[in-house]
Amino acid sequence: MAPVPQSLGGQVDNILKILEDNGTIDIPNDRWVAFPVDPAQATGQEDAVFHWQGLTTIFNAVIAAAQQIDSSLEHTFDFIVNGIHETREKGKSEQKQVGTGDVVTQNAGGKPPKNERYLVYDLANPHQFKLGDAEKDENDDFAKLVYDMEQILALDPCRRFTFGTTIENCITRLWFLSHATLLRTKPFDLMKDHHVVPNLPEQLTLISPSSWLS
């Protein structure tokens, strides 16, 4: 991925302090406040559990904290849960399945109501999540995510690679797909690995196009 903006280098502790002070994270108890319990213990479908009270809240709070440190940083992408994406070629819409999310360019949406529409070209990082973390959950997320990433590469001739994210309960992985290579990171814990989580919104959202070339 593109590196964290230079002004945020070494600022993870300061960002976490801002998030702790504003009630986004409870560090002593290893808990993002938006998740009072782990997803596996929550009730409801994946999109409800991971929506506003979950990932969207954390995503937006991290961006706001980073901009407190450097107000010149531009927020260029948004996180949308269960949106509807379209393709220019076929002019048809496809409703994402329950338990999905996308990081999309800001001009594609903004606030994430369920009926938000955006083009496959605008997808930067598709997500798949499951409440459980059994092997079948991991395999299902993997299959669906790779399909989404392949669609992005197939429908956008200018795209040489794309990223994706899977979350099973708290087990989180980042994926990379090019036309020749599929890679994934080691898993990290969405709740406990505080120093890792803020990097993802920062690297996906607060970068300029030239950052990918550095």
XYZ file of C-alpha atoms in Angstrom:
214
model
C 0.000 0.000 0.000
C 0.981 3.640 -0.209
C 2.898 4.809 2.853
C 1.219 6.721 5.657
C 1.416 10.472 4.899
C 4.758 11.846 6.027
C 3.183 14.177 8.582
C 1.624 11.157 10.334
C 4.844 9.170 10.598
C 5.404 8.161 14.217
C 2.057 9.681 15.247
C 0.138 6.485 16.052
C 0.329 7.028 19.818
C -0.920 10.599 19.426
C -3.793 9.456 17.221
C -4.745 6.773 19.739
C -4.634 9.398 22.514
C -7.071 11.581 20.556
C -9.324 8.567 19.981
C -9.169 7.636 23.657
C -9.957 11.196 24.763
C -12.984 11.469 22.465
C -14.374 8.098 23.518
C -13.690 6.142 20.334
C -11.417 3.576 21.977
C -11.074 2.053 25.444
C -7.401 1.071 25.417
C -7.189 -0.545 28.904
C -9.975 -2.956 27.926
C -8.799 -3.572 24.338
C -12.098 -2.332 22.975
C -13.269 0.030 20.266
C -16.271 1.586 21.986
C -18.369 1.146 18.823
C -18.035 -2.609 19.428
C -19.299 -3.228 22.999
C -18.815 -6.944 22.307
C -16.885 -8.863 19.674
C -18.828 -9.314 16.419
C -19.253 -13.043 17.105
C -21.200 -12.184 20.262
C -23.396 -9.531 18.647
C -26.942 -10.029 17.374
C -28.104 -9.200 13.861
C -26.649 -9.598 10.385
C -23.112 -8.678 9.446
C -24.005 -5.386 7.791
C -25.817 -4.156 10.922
C -23.012 -5.198 13.273
C -20.214 -3.736 11.146
C -22.141 -0.608 10.025
C -22.392 2.761 11.803
C -21.849 1.423 15.310
C -18.775 -0.403 14.087
C -16.349 0.014 11.226
C -17.772 3.226 9.800
C -17.467 4.963 13.160
C -13.858 3.842 13.621
C -12.924 4.712 10.032
C -14.275 8.260 10.288
C -12.852 8.823 13.786
C -9.335 7.842 12.676
C -9.506 10.248 9.731
C -10.725 13.088 11.960
C -7.930 12.409 14.471
C -5.308 12.413 11.716
C -6.623 15.725 10.408
C -6.323 17.172 13.913
C -2.607 16.476 13.673
C -2.309 17.747 10.095
C -5.239 19.842 8.880
C -3.837 19.943 5.337
C -4.582 16.246 4.771
C -7.386 15.728 2.275
C -10.085 13.125 2.919
C -10.363 11.469 -0.503
C -12.211 8.201 0.164
C -15.237 7.049 2.174
C -16.287 3.768 3.732
C -19.689 2.497 2.570
C -21.435 -0.628 3.847
C -23.694 -2.569 1.465
C -23.780 -0.054 -1.345
C -24.876 -0.715 -4.929
C -22.165 -0.601 -7.556
C -22.636 -0.204 -11.295
C -20.597 -0.875 -14.416
C -20.457 1.582 -17.306
C -20.269 -1.128 -19.965
C -23.420 -2.990 -19.004
C -25.269 -0.133 -17.327
C -26.494 -2.530 -14.713
C -26.470 -2.402 -10.926
C -25.381 -5.117 -8.551
C -26.480 -5.147 -4.912
C -23.641 -6.254 -2.680
C -24.334 -9.213 -0.419
C -24.972 -8.885 3.314
C -21.693 -8.483 5.170
C -19.804 -6.384 2.645
C -18.306 -2.919 2.510
C -16.285 -0.773 0.145
C -13.797 2.058 0.382
C -14.757 4.323 -2.515
C -13.659 7.680 -3.891
C -15.463 10.556 -2.197
C -17.039 11.793 -5.405
C -18.813 8.438 -5.620
C -20.925 8.895 -2.538
C -20.156 10.583 0.738
C -22.540 9.479 3.462
C -23.175 5.727 3.277
C -26.922 5.007 3.070
C -27.681 1.506 1.853
C -28.922 2.695 -1.545
C -25.773 4.642 -2.389
C -24.728 3.932 -5.983
C -21.202 4.073 -7.299
C -19.141 2.669 -10.147
C -16.787 -0.287 -9.935
C -14.128 2.184 -11.116
C -14.511 4.031 -7.810
C -13.790 1.000 -5.619
C -10.445 1.204 -3.827
C -10.794 -1.566 -1.252
C -13.709 -4.035 -1.151
C -14.441 -5.649 2.225
C -16.000 -8.940 3.278
C -16.948 -9.608 6.883
C -18.340 -12.474 8.915
C -19.509 -12.579 12.508
C -17.883 -15.978 13.003
C -14.258 -16.974 12.551
C -14.544 -20.648 11.626
C -12.664 -22.009 8.623
C -15.846 -21.927 6.529
C -16.255 -18.212 7.297
C -12.692 -17.472 6.229
C -13.085 -19.494 3.027
C -16.375 -17.791 2.140
C -14.907 -14.324 2.675
C -11.864 -15.272 0.589
C -13.948 -16.501 -2.347
C -16.225 -13.455 -2.382
C -13.405 -10.956 -1.945
C -11.311 -12.415 -4.760
C -14.383 -12.277 -7.015
C -14.857 -8.579 -6.199
C -11.183 -7.808 -6.750
C -11.135 -9.683 -10.061
C -14.190 -7.700 -11.172
C -12.388 -4.447 -10.423
C -9.355 -5.478 -12.482
C -11.491 -6.792 -15.332
C -13.756 -3.744 -15.591
C -11.119 -1.048 -15.128
C -8.443 -1.397 -17.837
C -6.246 1.204 -16.123
C -6.093 -0.706 -12.840
C -2.983 -2.861 -12.480
C -3.714 -3.985 -8.915
C -6.224 -3.594 -6.113
C -6.542 -4.210 -2.391
C -9.213 -5.852 -0.265
C -9.975 -6.605 3.372
C -11.545 -9.567 5.159
C -12.728 -9.669 8.773
C -13.933 -12.819 10.533
C -15.093 -11.797 14.007
C -11.925 -9.853 14.976
C -9.455 -11.586 12.642
C -8.488 -9.037 9.997
C -6.395 -9.444 6.854
C -5.458 -7.141 4.006
C -5.252 -8.616 0.506
C -3.424 -7.577 -2.676
C -4.341 -8.754 -6.171
C -2.662 -7.957 -9.477
C -3.081 -9.701 -12.808
C -0.327 -12.118 -11.768
C -0.144 -12.194 -7.968
C -2.395 -12.702 -4.943
C -0.964 -11.858 -1.512
C -2.369 -11.508 1.992
C -1.016 -10.085 5.227
C -0.633 -11.928 8.484
C -3.878 -11.638 10.472
C -4.248 -9.014 13.168
C -6.895 -8.506 15.841
C -9.376 -5.722 15.092
C -9.876 -5.043 18.810
C -6.477 -5.599 20.389
C -3.998 -4.465 17.746
C -4.644 -0.746 18.255
C -1.422 0.347 16.624
C -2.243 -1.445 13.372
C -5.885 -0.466 12.806
C -5.404 3.328 12.321
C -2.883 2.750 9.525
C -5.510 1.300 7.190
C -7.846 4.342 6.968
C -4.810 6.627 6.799
C -3.173 4.708 3.945
C -6.429 4.338 2.022
C -7.958 7.746 2.604
C -5.369 10.446 3.266
C -3.041 9.935 0.320
C -2.395 11.747 -2.936
C -2.037 9.933 -6.292
C 1.712 10.559 -6.195
C 1.943 8.624 -2.916
C 1.520 5.380 -4.845
C 4.594 6.205 -6.913
C 6.952 6.940 -4.030
